Tab-separated table of C-alpha atoms and ligand atoms in Angstrom:
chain	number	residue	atom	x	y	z
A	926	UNK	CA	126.944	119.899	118.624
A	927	UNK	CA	123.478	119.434	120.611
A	928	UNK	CA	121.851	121.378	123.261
A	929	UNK	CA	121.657	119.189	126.487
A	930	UNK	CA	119.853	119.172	129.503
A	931	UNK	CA	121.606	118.357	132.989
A	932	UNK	CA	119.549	120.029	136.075
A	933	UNK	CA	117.717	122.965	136.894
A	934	UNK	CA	119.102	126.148	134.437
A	935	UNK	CA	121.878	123.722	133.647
A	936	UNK	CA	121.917	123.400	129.845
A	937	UNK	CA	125.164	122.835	128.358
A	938	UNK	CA	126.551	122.620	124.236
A	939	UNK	CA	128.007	119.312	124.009
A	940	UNK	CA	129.687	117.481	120.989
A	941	UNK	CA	127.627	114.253	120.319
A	942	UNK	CA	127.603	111.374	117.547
A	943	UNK	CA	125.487	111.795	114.355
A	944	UNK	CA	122.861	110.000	114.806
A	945	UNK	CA	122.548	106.882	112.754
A	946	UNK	CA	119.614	105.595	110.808
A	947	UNK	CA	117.538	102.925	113.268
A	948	UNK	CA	114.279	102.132	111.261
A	949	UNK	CA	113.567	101.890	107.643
A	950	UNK	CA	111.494	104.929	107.655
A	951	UNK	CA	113.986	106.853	109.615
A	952	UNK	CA	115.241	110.327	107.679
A	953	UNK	CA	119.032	111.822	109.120
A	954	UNK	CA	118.504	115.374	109.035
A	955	UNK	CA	121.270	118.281	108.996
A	956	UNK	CA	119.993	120.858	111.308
A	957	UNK	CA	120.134	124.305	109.331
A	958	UNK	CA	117.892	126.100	112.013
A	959	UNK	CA	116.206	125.988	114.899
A	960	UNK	CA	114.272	127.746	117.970
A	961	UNK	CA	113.499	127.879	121.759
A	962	UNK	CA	110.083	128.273	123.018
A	963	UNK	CA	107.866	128.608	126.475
A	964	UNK	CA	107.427	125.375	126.771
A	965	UNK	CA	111.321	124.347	126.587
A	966	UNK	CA	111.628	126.292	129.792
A	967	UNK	CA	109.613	124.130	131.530
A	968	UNK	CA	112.494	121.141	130.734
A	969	UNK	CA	115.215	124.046	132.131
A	970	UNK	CA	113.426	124.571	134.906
A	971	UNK	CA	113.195	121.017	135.545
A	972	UNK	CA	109.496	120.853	135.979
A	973	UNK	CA	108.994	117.995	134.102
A	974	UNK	CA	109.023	114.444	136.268
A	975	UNK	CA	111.009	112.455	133.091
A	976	UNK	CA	113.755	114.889	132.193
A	977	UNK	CA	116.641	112.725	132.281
A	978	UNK	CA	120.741	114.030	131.907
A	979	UNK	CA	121.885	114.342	128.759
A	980	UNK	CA	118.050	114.711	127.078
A	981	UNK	CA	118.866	116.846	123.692
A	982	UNK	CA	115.906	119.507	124.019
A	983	UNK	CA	114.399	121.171	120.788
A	984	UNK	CA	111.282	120.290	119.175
A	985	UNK	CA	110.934	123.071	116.203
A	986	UNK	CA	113.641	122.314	114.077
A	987	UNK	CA	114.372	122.290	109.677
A	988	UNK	CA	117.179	121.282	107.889
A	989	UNK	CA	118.824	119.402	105.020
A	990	UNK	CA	118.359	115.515	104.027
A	991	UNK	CA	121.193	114.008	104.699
A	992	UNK	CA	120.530	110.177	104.597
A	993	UNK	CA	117.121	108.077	104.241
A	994	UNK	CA	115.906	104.997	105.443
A	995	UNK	CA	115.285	102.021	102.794
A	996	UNK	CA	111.548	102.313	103.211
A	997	UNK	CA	111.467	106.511	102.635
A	998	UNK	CA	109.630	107.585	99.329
A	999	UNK	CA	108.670	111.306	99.891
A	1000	UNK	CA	111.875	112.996	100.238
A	1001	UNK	CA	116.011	112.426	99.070
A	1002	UNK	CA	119.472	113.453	100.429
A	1003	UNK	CA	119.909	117.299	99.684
A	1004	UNK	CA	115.919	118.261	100.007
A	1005	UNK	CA	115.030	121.127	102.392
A	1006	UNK	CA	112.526	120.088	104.705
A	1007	UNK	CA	110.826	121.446	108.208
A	1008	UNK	CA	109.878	118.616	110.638
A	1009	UNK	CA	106.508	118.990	112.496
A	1010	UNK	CA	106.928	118.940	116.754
A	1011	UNK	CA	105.143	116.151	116.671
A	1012	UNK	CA	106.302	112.419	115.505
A	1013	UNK	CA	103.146	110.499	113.796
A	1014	UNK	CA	103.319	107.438	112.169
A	1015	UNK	CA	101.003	107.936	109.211
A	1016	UNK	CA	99.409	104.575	109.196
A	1017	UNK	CA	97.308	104.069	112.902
A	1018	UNK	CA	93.450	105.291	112.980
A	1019	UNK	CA	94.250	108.548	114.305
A	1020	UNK	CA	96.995	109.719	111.665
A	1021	UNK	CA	94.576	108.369	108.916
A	1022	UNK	CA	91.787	110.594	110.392
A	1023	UNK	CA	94.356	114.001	109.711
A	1024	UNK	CA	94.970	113.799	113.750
A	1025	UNK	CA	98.469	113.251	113.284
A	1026	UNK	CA	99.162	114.630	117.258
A	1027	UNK	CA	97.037	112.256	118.509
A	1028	UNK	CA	98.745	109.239	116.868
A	1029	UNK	CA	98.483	106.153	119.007
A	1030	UNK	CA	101.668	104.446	117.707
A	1031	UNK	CA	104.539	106.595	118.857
A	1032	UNK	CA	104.144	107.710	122.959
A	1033	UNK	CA	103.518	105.267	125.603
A	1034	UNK	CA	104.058	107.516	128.206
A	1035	UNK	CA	102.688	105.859	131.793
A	1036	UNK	CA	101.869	109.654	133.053
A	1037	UNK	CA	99.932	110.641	130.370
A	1038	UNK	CA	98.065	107.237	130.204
A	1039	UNK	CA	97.147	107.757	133.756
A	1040	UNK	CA	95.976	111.194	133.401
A	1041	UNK	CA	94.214	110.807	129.955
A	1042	UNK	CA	93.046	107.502	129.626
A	1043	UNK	CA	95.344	107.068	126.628
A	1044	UNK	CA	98.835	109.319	125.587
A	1045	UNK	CA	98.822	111.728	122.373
A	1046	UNK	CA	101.930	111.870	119.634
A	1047	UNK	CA	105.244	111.695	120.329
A	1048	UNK	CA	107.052	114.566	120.616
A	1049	UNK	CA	111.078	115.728	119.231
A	1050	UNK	CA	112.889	116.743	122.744
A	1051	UNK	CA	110.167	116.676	125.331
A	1052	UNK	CA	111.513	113.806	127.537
A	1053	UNK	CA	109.870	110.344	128.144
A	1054	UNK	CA	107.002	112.701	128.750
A	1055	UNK	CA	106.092	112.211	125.642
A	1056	UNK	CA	108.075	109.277	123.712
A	1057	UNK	CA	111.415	110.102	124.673
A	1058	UNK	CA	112.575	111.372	121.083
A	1059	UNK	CA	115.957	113.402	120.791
A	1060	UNK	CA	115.205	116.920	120.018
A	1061	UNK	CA	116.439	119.366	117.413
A	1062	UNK	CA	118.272	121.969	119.011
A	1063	UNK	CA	121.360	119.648	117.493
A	1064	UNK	CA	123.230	119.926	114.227
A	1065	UNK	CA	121.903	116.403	113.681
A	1066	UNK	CA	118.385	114.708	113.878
A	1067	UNK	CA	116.909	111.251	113.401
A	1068	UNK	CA	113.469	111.999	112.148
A	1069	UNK	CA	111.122	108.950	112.690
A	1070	UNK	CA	108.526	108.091	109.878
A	1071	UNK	CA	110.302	111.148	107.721
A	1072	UNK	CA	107.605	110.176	105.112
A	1073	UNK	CA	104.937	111.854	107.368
A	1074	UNK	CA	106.852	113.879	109.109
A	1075	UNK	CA	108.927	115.976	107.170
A	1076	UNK	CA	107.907	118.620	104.908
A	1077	UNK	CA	109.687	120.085	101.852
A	1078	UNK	CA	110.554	123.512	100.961
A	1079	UNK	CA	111.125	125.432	97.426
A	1080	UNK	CA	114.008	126.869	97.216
A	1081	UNK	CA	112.512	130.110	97.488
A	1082	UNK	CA	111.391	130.604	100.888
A	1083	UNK	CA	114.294	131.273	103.226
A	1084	UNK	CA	114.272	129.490	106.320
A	1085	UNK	CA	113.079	132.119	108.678
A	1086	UNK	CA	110.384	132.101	107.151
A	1087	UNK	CA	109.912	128.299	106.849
A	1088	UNK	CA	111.048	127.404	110.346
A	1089	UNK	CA	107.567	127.935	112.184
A	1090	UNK	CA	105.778	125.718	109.836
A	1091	UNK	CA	107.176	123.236	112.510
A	1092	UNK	CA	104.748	124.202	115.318
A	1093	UNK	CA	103.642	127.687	115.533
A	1094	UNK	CA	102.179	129.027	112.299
A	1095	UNK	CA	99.718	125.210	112.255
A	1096	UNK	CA	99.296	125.862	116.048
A	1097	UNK	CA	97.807	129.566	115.791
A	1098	UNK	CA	95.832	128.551	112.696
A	1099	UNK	CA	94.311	125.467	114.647
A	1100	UNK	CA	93.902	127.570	117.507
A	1101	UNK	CA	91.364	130.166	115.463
A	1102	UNK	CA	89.851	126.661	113.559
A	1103	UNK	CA	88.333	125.288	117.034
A	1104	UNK	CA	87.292	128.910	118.006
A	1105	UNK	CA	85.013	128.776	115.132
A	1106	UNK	CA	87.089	132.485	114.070
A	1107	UNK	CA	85.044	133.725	110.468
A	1108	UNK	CA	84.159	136.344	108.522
A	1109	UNK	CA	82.613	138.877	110.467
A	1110	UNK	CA	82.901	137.108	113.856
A	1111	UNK	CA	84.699	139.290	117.024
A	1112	UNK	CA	87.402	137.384	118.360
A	1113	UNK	CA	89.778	138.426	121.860
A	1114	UNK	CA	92.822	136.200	122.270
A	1115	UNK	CA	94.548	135.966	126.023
A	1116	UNK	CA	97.851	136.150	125.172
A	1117	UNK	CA	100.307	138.214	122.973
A	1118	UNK	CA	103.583	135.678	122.836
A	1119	UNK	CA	103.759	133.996	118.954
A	1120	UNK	CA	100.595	131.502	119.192
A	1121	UNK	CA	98.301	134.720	120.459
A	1122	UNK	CA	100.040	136.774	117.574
A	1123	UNK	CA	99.705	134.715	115.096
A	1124	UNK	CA	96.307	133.752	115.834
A	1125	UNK	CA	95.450	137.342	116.101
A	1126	UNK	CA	96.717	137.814	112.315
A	1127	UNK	CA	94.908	134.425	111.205
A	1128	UNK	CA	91.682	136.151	112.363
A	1129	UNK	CA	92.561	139.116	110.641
A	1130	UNK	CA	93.382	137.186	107.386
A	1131	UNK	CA	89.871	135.405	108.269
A	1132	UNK	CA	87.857	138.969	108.133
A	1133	UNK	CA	87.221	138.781	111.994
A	1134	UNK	CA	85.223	142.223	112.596
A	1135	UNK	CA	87.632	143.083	115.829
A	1136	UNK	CA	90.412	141.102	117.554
A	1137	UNK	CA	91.245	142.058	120.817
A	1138	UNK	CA	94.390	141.023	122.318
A	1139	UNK	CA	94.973	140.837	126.149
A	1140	UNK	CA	98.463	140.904	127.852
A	1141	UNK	CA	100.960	142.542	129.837
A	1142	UNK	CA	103.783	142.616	128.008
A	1143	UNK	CA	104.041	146.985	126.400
A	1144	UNK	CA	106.088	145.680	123.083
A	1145	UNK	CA	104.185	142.966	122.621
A	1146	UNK	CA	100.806	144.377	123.020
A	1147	UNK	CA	102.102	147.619	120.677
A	1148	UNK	CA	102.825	144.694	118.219
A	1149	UNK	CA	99.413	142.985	117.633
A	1150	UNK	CA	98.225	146.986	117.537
A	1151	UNK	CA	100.725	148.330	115.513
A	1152	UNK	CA	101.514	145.652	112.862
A	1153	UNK	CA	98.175	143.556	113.101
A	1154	UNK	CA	96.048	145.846	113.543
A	1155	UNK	CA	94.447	144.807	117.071
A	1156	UNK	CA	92.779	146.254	119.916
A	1157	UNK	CA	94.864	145.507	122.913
A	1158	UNK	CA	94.171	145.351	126.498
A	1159	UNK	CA	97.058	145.616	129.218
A	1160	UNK	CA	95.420	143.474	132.424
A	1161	UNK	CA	98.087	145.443	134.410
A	1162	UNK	CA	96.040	148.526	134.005
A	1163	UNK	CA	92.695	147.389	133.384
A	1164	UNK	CA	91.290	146.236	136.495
A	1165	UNK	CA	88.654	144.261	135.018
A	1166	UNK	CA	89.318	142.088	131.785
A	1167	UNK	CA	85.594	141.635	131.097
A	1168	UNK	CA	84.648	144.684	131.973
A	1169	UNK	CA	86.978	146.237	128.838
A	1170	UNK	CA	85.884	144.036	126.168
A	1171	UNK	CA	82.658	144.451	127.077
A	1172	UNK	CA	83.259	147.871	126.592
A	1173	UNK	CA	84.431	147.388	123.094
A	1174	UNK	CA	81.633	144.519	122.217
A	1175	UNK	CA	78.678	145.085	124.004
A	1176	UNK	CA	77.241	141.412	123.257
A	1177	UNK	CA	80.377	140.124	124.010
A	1178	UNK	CA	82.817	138.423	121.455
A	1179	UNK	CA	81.914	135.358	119.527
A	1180	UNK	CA	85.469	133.572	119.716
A	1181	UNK	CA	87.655	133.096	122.592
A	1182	UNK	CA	91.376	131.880	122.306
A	1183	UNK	CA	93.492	130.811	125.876
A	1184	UNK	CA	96.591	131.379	124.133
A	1185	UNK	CA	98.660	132.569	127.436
A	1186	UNK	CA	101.455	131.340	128.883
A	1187	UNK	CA	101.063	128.166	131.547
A	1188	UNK	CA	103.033	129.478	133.861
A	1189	UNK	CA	100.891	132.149	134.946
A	1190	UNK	CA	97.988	129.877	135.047
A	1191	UNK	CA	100.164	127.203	136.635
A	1192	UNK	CA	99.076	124.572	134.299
A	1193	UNK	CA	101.825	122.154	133.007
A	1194	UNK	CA	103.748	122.844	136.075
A	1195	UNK	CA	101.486	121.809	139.068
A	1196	UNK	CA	99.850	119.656	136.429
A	1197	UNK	CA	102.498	116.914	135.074
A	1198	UNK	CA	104.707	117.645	138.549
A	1199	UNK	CA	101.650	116.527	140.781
A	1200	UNK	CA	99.251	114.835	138.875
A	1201	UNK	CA	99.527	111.606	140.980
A	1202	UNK	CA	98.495	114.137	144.173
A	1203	UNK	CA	95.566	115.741	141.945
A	1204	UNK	CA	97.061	119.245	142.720
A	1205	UNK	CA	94.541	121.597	141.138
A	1206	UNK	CA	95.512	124.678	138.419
A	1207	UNK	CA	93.544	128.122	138.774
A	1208	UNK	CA	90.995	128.722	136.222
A	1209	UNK	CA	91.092	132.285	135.742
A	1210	UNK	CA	91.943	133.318	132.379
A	1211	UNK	CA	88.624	130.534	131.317
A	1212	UNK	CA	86.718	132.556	133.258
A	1213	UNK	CA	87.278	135.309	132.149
A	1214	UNK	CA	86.524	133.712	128.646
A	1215	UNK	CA	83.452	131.927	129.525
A	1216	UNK	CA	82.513	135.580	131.172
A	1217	UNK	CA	83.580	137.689	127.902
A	1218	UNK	CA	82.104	135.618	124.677
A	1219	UNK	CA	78.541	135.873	123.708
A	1220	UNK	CA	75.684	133.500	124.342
A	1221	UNK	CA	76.410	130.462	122.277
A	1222	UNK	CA	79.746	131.600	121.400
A	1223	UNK	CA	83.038	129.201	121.636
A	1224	UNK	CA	86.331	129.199	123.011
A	1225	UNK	CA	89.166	127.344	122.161
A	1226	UNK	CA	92.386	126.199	124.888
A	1227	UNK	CA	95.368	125.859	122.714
A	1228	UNK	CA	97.414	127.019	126.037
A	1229	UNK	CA	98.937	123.764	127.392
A	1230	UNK	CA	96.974	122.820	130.855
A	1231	UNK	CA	98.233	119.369	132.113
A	1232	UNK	CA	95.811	118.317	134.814
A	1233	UNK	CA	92.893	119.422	137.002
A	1234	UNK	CA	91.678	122.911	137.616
A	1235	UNK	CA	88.678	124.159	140.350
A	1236	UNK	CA	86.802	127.496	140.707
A	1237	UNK	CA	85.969	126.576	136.727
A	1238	UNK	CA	82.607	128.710	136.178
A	1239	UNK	CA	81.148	125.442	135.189
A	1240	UNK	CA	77.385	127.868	134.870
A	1241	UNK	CA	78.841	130.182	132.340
A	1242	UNK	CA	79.525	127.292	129.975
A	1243	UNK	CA	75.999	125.539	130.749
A	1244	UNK	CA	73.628	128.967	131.129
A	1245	UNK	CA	75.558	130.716	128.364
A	1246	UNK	CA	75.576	127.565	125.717
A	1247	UNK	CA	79.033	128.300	125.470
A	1248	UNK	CA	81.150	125.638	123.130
A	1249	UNK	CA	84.596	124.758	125.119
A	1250	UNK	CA	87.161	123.098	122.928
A	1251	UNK	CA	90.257	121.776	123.864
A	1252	UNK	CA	92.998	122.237	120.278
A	1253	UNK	CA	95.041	119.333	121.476
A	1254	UNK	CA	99.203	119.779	120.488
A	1255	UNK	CA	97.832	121.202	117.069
A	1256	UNK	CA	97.920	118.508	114.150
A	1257	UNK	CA	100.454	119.995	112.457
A	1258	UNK	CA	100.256	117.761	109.176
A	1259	UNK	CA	96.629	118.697	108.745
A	1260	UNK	CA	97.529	122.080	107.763
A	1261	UNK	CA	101.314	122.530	106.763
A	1262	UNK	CA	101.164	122.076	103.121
A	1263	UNK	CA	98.107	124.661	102.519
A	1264	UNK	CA	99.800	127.247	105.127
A	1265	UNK	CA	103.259	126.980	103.281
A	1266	UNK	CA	101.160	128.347	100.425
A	1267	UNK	CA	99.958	131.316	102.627
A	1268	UNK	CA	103.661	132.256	103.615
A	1269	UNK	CA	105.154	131.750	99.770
A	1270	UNK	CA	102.270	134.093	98.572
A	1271	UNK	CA	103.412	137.027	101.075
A	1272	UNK	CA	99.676	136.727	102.895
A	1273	UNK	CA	101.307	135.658	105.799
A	1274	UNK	CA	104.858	136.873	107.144
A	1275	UNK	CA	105.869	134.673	110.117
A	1276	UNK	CA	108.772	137.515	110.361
A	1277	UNK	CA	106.787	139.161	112.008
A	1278	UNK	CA	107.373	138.124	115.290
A	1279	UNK	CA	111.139	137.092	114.930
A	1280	UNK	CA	112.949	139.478	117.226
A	1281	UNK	CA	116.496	137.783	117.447
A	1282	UNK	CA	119.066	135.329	115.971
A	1283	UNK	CA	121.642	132.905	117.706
A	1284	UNK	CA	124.494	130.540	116.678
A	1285	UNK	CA	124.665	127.120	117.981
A	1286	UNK	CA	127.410	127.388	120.321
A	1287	UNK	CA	125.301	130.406	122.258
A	1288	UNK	CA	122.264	128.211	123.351
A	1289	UNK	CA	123.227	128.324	127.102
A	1290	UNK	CA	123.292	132.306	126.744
A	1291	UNK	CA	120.213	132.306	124.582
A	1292	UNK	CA	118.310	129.839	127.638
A	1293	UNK	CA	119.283	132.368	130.378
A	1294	UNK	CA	118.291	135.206	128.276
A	1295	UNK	CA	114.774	133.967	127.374
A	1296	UNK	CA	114.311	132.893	130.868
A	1297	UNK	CA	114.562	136.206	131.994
A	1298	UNK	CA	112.723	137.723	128.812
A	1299	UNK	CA	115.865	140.137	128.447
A	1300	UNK	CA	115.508	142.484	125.879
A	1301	UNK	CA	112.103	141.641	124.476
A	1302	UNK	CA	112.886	138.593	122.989
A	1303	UNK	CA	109.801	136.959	121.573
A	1304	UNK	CA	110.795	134.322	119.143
A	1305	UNK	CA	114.860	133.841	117.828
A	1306	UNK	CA	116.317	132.036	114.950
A	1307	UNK	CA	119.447	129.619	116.246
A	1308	UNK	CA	121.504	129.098	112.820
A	1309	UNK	CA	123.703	125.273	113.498
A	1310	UNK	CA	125.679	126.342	110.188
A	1311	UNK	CA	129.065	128.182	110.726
B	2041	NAD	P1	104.490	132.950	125.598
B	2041	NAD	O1	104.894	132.614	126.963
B	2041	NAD	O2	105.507	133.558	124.680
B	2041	NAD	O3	103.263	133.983	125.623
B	2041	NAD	C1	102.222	133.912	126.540
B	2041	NAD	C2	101.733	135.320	126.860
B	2041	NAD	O4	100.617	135.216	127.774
B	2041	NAD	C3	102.786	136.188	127.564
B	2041	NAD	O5	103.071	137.340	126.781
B	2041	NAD	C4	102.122	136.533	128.911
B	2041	NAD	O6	102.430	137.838	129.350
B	2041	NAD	C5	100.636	136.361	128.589
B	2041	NAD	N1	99.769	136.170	129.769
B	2041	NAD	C6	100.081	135.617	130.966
B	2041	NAD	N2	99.033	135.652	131.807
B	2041	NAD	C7	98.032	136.229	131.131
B	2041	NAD	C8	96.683	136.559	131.471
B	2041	NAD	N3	96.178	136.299	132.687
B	2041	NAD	N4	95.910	137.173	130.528
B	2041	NAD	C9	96.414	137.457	129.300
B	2041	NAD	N5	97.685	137.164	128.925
B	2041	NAD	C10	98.482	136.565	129.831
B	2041	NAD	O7	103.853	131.625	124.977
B	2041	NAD	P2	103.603	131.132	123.463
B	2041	NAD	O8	104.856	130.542	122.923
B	2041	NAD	O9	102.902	132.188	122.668
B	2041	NAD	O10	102.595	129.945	123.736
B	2041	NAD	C11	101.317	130.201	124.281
B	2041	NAD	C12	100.713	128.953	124.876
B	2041	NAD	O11	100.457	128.008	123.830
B	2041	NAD	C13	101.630	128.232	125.870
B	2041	NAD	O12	100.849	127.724	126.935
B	2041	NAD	C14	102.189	127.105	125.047
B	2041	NAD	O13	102.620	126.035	125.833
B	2041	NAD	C15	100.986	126.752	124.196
B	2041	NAD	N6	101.286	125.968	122.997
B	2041	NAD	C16	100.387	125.021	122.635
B	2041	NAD	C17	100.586	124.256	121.494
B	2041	NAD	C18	99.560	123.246	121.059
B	2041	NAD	O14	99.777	122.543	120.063
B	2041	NAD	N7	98.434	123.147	121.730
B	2041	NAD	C19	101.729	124.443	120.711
B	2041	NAD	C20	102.624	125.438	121.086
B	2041	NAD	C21	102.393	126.194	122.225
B	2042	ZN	ZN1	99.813	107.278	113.976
């Protein structure tokens, strides 16, 4: 079975072939679980120009060895491995540098060329956007260069809690890595879905003196109080974002994180869909950033913005000295092996935000569902075993 996309909020469970081993470094994965997230709802809603019928969506997947190229030396048939969302090759200048998402060897997408100069890494089911790989929301994956891109497990640490190592738990780390987050430091994160979460309990786990968390969402915001320990701010009924953390840190905070959702600030969608028209995207939650963190203080954008933006308070970045970093798609590889260690120890539960689990067969439910956030879902486990 795979998850396949066919038009706008048309996603449909269809029976494909295994797929079959195509380079030497190829690995053939069996699927044991795998997730849905934001950014997958920008492929159901169609607002990505190279969707194509029939794409197999899914890009945070782990499973089970199942056959390996001649060329693979790092993992066998049975091991337990998590694949990172992005496809690197290992061997270009980038990959050697640890910057395995900006590997030059496996996306040559023509959009991204045009609107970056040159395309990052290759993602698993994100279109011909970005390399045109089959995703893993499938009981079967090809996993290119599985020497670099697969990770194994112990036995020990049940998939739930292995799952994320895929994209989220490296993402949220990375995220609090380019906002310079350290011992001591204040940090306020716009966001509360699981890369503003876990970022939030990263900068805990770093000895941040206060991390405020900014959404809209009650359970969520409860959740980086409650369980991480946060001070929250609900931009429904605070008037003036600023304003309120100002309130809390009267120099303002030393670390920003733009960890909120693009399709409030309209990024990816008026981004990719008209980035030959140079449609602009609203600047408002870096504003409010460049307005909130201290002289000399940095933010980081791991929020996915696609294109051009205008009302960008271009003199709070200069008069402030204000460091602006862009986290690229995190580089996943970089940190997966030394995080593992943080979730076997207990330090870090990725549990934490796990709200709901799925079967296979219920991925068109589970798509409708999360597109109208029913029930507080936040992040779900899909099991592909029966
Ligand atoms: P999510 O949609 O679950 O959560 C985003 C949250 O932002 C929501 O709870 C929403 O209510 C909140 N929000 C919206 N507008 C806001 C505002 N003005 N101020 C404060 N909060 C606001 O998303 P997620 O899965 O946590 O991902 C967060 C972002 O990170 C997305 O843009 C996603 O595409 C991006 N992402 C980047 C990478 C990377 O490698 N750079 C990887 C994964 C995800
Ligand atoms: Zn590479």
């Amino acid at each position: 079975l795979t998850l396949q996309w066919y038009g706008n909020k048309d996603v449909r469970v269809v029976e494909a072939p295994v797929p079959a081993i195509t380079e030497p470094t190829d690995v053939i994965c069996k699927v044991t679980g795998t997730t849905v997230c934001g950014s997958d709802l920008h492929l159901y809603h169609k607002e990505i120009m190279q969707l194509q019928a029939g794409d197999i969506l899914g890009h945070e997947w782990m499973g089970i060895v199942d056959e390996v190229g001649s060329e693979i030396k790092n993992v066998k048939k049975g091991d337990r491995v998590v694949a990172s969302f992005q496809i690197a090759c290992g061997s270009c200048k980038f990959c050697k540098e640890g910057l395995s998402s900006m590997c030059d060897k496996t996306n040559s997408s023509s959009v991204q060329e045009k609107l970056y100069g040159k395309p990052f890494a290759g993602l698993f089911g994100y279109t011909h956007f970005a390399g045109g790989f089959a995703g893993g929301q499938a009981e079967y994956v090809r996993c290119p260069f599985g020497d670099t891109n697969l990770l194994k497990i112990p036995d020990h640490v049940p998939d739930e809690k292995a799952l994320f190592l895929s994209d989220i738990i490296p993402t949220s780390y990375h995220a609090t890595v380019c906002a310079d987050v350290e011992k001591g430091k204040s940090v306020a994160i716009w966001g509360a879905g699981p890369i503003g979460l876990y970022a939030a309990k990263w900068s805990k786990l770093a000895g941040a003196s206060r991390v405020i968390v900014i959404d809209r969402v009650k359970e969520r915001l409860d959740l980086a109080r409650d369980t991480i320990g946060c001070d929250v701010i609900n931009f429904d009924e605070e008037s003036d974002v600023v304003k309120a953390i100002y309130k809390l840190e009267p120099d303002g905070v030393d670390c920003g994180i733009d960890a909120a959702a693009f399709r409030y600030t309209k990024g990816l969608l008026h981004g990719i869909q008209r980035a030959v028209g140079l449609e602009t995207d609203s600047a408002e939650i870096v504003n409010e950033a460049l307005q909130a963190v201290r002289k000399f203080g940095t933010i980081a954008l791991v929020a996915d913005y696609a294109a051009m933006t205008n009302q960008f308070l271009i003199g709070a970045l200069m008069e402030k000295g204000i460091t602006l970093r862009g986290t690229g798609q995190a580089p996943v590889q970089k940190y997966w092996k030394d995080l593992l260690k943080k979730v076997e120890s207990g330090e870090f539960d990725p549990t934490i935000i796990l709200s709901h689990r799925f079967k296979i067969d219920e991925f068109r439910e589970l798509y409708e569902a999360f597109d109208k956030k029913e029930a507080g879902i936040m992040k779900v486990f899909v099991e592909t075993r029966f």
